[in-house]
Coordinates of C-alpha atoms in Angstrom, one line a residue:
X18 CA -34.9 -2.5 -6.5
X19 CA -36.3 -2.5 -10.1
X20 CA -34.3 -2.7 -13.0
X21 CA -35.2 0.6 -15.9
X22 CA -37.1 -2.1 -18.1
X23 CA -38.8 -3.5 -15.4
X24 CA -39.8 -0.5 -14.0
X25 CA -41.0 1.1 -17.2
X26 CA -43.2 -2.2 -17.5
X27 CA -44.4 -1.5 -14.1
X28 CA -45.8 2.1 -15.1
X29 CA -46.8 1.5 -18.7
X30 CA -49.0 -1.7 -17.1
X31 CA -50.3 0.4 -13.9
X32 CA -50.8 3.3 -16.2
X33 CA -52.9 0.7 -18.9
X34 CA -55.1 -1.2 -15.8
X35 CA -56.0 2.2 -14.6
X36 CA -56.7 3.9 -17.6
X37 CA -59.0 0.6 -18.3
X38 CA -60.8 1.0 -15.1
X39 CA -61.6 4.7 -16.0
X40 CA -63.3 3.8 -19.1
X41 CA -64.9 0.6 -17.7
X42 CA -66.5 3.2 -14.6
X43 CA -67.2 5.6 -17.4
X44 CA -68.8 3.6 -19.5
X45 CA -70.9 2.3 -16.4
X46 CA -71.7 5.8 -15.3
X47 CA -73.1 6.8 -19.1
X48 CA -75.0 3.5 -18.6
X49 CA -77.0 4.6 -15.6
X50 CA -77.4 8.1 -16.0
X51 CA -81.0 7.5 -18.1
X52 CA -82.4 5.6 -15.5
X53 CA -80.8 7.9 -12.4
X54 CA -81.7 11.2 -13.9
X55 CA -85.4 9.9 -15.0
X56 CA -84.9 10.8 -18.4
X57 CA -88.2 9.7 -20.0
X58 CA -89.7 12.4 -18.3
X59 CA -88.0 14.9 -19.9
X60 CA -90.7 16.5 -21.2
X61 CA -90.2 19.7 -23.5
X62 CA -91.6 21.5 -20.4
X63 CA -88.8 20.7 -18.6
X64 CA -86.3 21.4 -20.9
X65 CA -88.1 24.7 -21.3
X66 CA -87.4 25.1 -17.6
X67 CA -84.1 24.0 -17.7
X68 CA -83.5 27.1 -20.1
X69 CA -85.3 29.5 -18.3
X70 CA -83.4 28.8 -14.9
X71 CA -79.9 29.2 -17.0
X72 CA -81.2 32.1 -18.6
X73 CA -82.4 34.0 -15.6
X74 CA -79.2 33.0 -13.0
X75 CA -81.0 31.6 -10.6
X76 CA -78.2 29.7 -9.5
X77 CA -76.7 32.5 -8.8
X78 CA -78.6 32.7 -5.8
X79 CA -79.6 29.1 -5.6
X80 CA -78.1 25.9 -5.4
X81 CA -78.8 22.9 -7.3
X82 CA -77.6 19.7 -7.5
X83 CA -74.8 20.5 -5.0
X84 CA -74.0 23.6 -7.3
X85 CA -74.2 26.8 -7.4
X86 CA -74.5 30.0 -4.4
X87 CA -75.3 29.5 -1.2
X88 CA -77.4 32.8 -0.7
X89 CA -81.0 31.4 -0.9
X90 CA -82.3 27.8 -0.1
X91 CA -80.7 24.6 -2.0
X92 CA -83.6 23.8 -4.5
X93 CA -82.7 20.5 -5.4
X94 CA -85.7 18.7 -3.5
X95 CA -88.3 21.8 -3.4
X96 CA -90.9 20.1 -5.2
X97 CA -91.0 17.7 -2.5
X98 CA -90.2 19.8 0.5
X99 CA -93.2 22.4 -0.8
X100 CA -95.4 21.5 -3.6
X101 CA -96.1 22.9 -6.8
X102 CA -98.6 25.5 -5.6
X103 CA -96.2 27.3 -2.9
X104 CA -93.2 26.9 -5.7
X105 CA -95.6 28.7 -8.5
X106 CA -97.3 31.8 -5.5
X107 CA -93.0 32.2 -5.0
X108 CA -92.3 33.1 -8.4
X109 CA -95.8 34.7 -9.5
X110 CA -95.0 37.4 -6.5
X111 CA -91.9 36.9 -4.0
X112 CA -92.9 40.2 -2.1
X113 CA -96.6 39.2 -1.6
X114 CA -95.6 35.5 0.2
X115 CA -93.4 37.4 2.7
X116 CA -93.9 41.1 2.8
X117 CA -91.2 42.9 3.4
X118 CA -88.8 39.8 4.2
X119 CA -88.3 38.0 1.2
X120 CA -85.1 39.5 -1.1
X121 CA -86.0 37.5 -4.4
X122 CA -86.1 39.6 -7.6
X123 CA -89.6 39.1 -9.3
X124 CA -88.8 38.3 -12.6
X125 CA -92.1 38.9 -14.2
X126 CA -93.3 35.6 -15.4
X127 CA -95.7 34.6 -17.0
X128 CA -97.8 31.8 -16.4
X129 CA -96.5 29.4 -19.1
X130 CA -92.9 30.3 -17.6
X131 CA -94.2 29.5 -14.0
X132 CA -95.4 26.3 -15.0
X133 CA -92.3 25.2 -17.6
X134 CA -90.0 26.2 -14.1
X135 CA -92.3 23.9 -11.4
X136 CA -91.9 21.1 -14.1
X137 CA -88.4 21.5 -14.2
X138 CA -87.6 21.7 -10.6
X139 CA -90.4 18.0 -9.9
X140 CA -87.9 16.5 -12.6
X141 CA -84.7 17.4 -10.6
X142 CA -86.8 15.8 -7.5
X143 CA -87.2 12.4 -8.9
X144 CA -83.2 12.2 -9.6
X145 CA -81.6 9.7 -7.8
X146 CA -78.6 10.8 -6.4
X147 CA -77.7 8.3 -4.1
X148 CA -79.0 10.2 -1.3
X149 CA -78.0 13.7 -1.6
X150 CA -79.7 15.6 -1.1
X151 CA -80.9 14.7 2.8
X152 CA -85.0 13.6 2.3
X153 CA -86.8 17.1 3.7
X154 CA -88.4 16.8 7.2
X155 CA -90.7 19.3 6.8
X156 CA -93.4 16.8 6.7
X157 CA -92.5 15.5 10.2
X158 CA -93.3 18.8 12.0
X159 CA -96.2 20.7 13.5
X160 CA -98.0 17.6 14.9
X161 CA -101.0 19.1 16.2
X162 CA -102.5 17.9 19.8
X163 CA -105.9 18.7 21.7
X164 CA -105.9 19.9 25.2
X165 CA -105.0 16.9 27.0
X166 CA -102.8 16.2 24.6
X167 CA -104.6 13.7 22.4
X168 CA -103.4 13.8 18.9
X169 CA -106.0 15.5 16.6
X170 CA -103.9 14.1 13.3
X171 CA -100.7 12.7 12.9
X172 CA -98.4 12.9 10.2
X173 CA -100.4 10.8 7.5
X174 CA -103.8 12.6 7.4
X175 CA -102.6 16.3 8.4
X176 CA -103.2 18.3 4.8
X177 CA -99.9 17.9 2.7
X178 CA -100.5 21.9 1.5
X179 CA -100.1 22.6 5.5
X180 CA -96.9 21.1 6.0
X181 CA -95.9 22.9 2.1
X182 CA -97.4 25.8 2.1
X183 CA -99.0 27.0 6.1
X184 CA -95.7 25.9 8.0
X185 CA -93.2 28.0 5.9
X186 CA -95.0 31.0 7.5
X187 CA -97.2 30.2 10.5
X188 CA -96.1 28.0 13.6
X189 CA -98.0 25.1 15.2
X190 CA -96.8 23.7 18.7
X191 CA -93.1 26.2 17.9
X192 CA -92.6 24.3 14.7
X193 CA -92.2 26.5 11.6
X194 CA -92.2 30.2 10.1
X195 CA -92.4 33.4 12.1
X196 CA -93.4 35.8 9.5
X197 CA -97.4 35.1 10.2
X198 CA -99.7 34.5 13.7
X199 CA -99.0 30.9 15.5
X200 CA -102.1 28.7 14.6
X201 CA -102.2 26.6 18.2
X202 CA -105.4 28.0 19.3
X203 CA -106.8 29.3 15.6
X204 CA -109.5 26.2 15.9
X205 CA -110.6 29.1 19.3
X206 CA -111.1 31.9 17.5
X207 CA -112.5 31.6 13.8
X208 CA -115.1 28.6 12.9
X209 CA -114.9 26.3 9.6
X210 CA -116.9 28.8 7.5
X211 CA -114.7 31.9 8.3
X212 CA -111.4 30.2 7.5
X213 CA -113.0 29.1 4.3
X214 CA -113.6 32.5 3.2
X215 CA -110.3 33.7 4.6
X216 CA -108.0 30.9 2.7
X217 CA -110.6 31.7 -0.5
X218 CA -109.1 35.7 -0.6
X219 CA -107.8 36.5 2.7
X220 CA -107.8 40.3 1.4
X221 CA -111.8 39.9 0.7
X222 CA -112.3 39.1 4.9
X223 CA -109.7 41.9 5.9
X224 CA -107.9 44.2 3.6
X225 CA -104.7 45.6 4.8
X226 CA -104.1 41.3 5.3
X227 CA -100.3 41.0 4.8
X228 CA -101.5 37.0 3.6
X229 CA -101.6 36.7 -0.1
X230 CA -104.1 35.1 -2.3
X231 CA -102.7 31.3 -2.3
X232 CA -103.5 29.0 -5.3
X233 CA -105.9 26.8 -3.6
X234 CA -108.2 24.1 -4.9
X235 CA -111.3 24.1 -2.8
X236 CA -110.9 20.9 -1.9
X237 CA -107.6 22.1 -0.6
X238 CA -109.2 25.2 0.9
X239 CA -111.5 22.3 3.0
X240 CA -108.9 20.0 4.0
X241 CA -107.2 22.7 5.4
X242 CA -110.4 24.8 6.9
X243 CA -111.8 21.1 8.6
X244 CA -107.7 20.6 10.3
X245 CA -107.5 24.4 11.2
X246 CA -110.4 24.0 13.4
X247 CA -109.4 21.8 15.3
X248 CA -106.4 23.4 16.1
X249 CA -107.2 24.5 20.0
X250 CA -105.7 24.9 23.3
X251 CA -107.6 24.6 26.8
X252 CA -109.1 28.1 28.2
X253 CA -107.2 29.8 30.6
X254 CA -108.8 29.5 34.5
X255 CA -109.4 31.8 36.4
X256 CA -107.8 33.2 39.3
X257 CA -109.3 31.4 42.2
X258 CA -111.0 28.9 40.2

């Protein structure tokens, strides 16, 4: 049993070698937060964005970082997980990318808003957090395959946009969104030429189109028309055939 002196050297030393350790891991965690956060590109774009999230509660519906609600999907890794062009046609126009199903509030912005918030949310992507959040799958899904079941393109040359943009509404093969037509068999019934003009204005090719006007490059609109149409499954037989 300890003596009162010994035991007040005791905690006054244990109270000293952890207080130590604090500051040393402090000191340690000041030390790698530039390089962890990616904190040369900071740009004043970013912070712009940084103010504009905090200003319009978005993480009041959002999470990111770990924090914040739990209503709407964790944004920490969204640049990744769907590209700049889907993140900007969101908050241009909520209603418009899923009529009648999507709850976010358009706020109105502008385009210099649009583009300080995509900035924002590609520098919270290059963070690293030690592995949180999971990396997004979303680019593992919808491998396409030909009637007898030949792949037509794997995960390296299908269109990125497809996997960002395409999959978050339409299904391929039962992988992906429900709120437009499964594209198995699209590659049957529309050539290259059509489905150029339909991802160009999808409204200009048929006009009460629920599809919005997407922010596609043409060579994005090409990528995407050349893998569409290949996107087929083998005709039905006949009875007695």
């Amino acid at each position: 049993m300890l003596s009162k002196s010994a035991a007040r050297r005791f905690f006054l030393g244990g109270t000293f070698v952890c207080f130590g350790a604090f500051v040393l891991l402090t000191l340690d965690t000041l030390r790698r937060i530039p390089a962890q956060t990616n904190q040369e590109a900071m740009t004043d774009a970013v912070v712009r964005g940084k103010h504009l999230w905090d200003s319009s509660n978005c993480m009041g519906c959002h999470t990111l970082l770990g924090e914040g609600a739990y209503y709407a999907p964790e944004l920490t890794r969204v640049y990744e997980r769907r590209g700049p062009m889907f993140i900007a046609a969101m908050l241009k126009d909520p209603q418009a990318m899923y009529p009648g199903q999507r709850r976010m509030q358009d706020y109105g912005f502008d385009d210099a808003q649009i583009n300080d918030l995509v900035a924002f949310l590609q520098w919270i992507g290059t963070m690293d957090l030690n592995g949180f959040p999971a990396k997004p799958t979303l680019g593992n899904v919808a491998v396409a395959v030909s009637a007898s079941g030949d792949p037509l393109a794997t995960t390296g040359d299908r269109p990125q946009v497809f996997n960002q943009i395409c999959i978050a509404c339409h299904s391929l093969r039962g992988q992906g969104g429900q709120v437009g037509p499964a594209l198995d068999d699209v590659g049957n019934r529309f050539d290259v030429d059509y489905l150029q003009r339909w991802l160009r204005d999808p409204a200009s090719v048929k006009k009460d189109t629920k599809m919005p006007k997407l922010p596609l490059s043409e060579e994005s609109i090409t990528e995407l028309a050349a893998f569409l149409s290949k996107q087929t499954t083998a005709p039905k037989k006949e009875a007695g055939k």
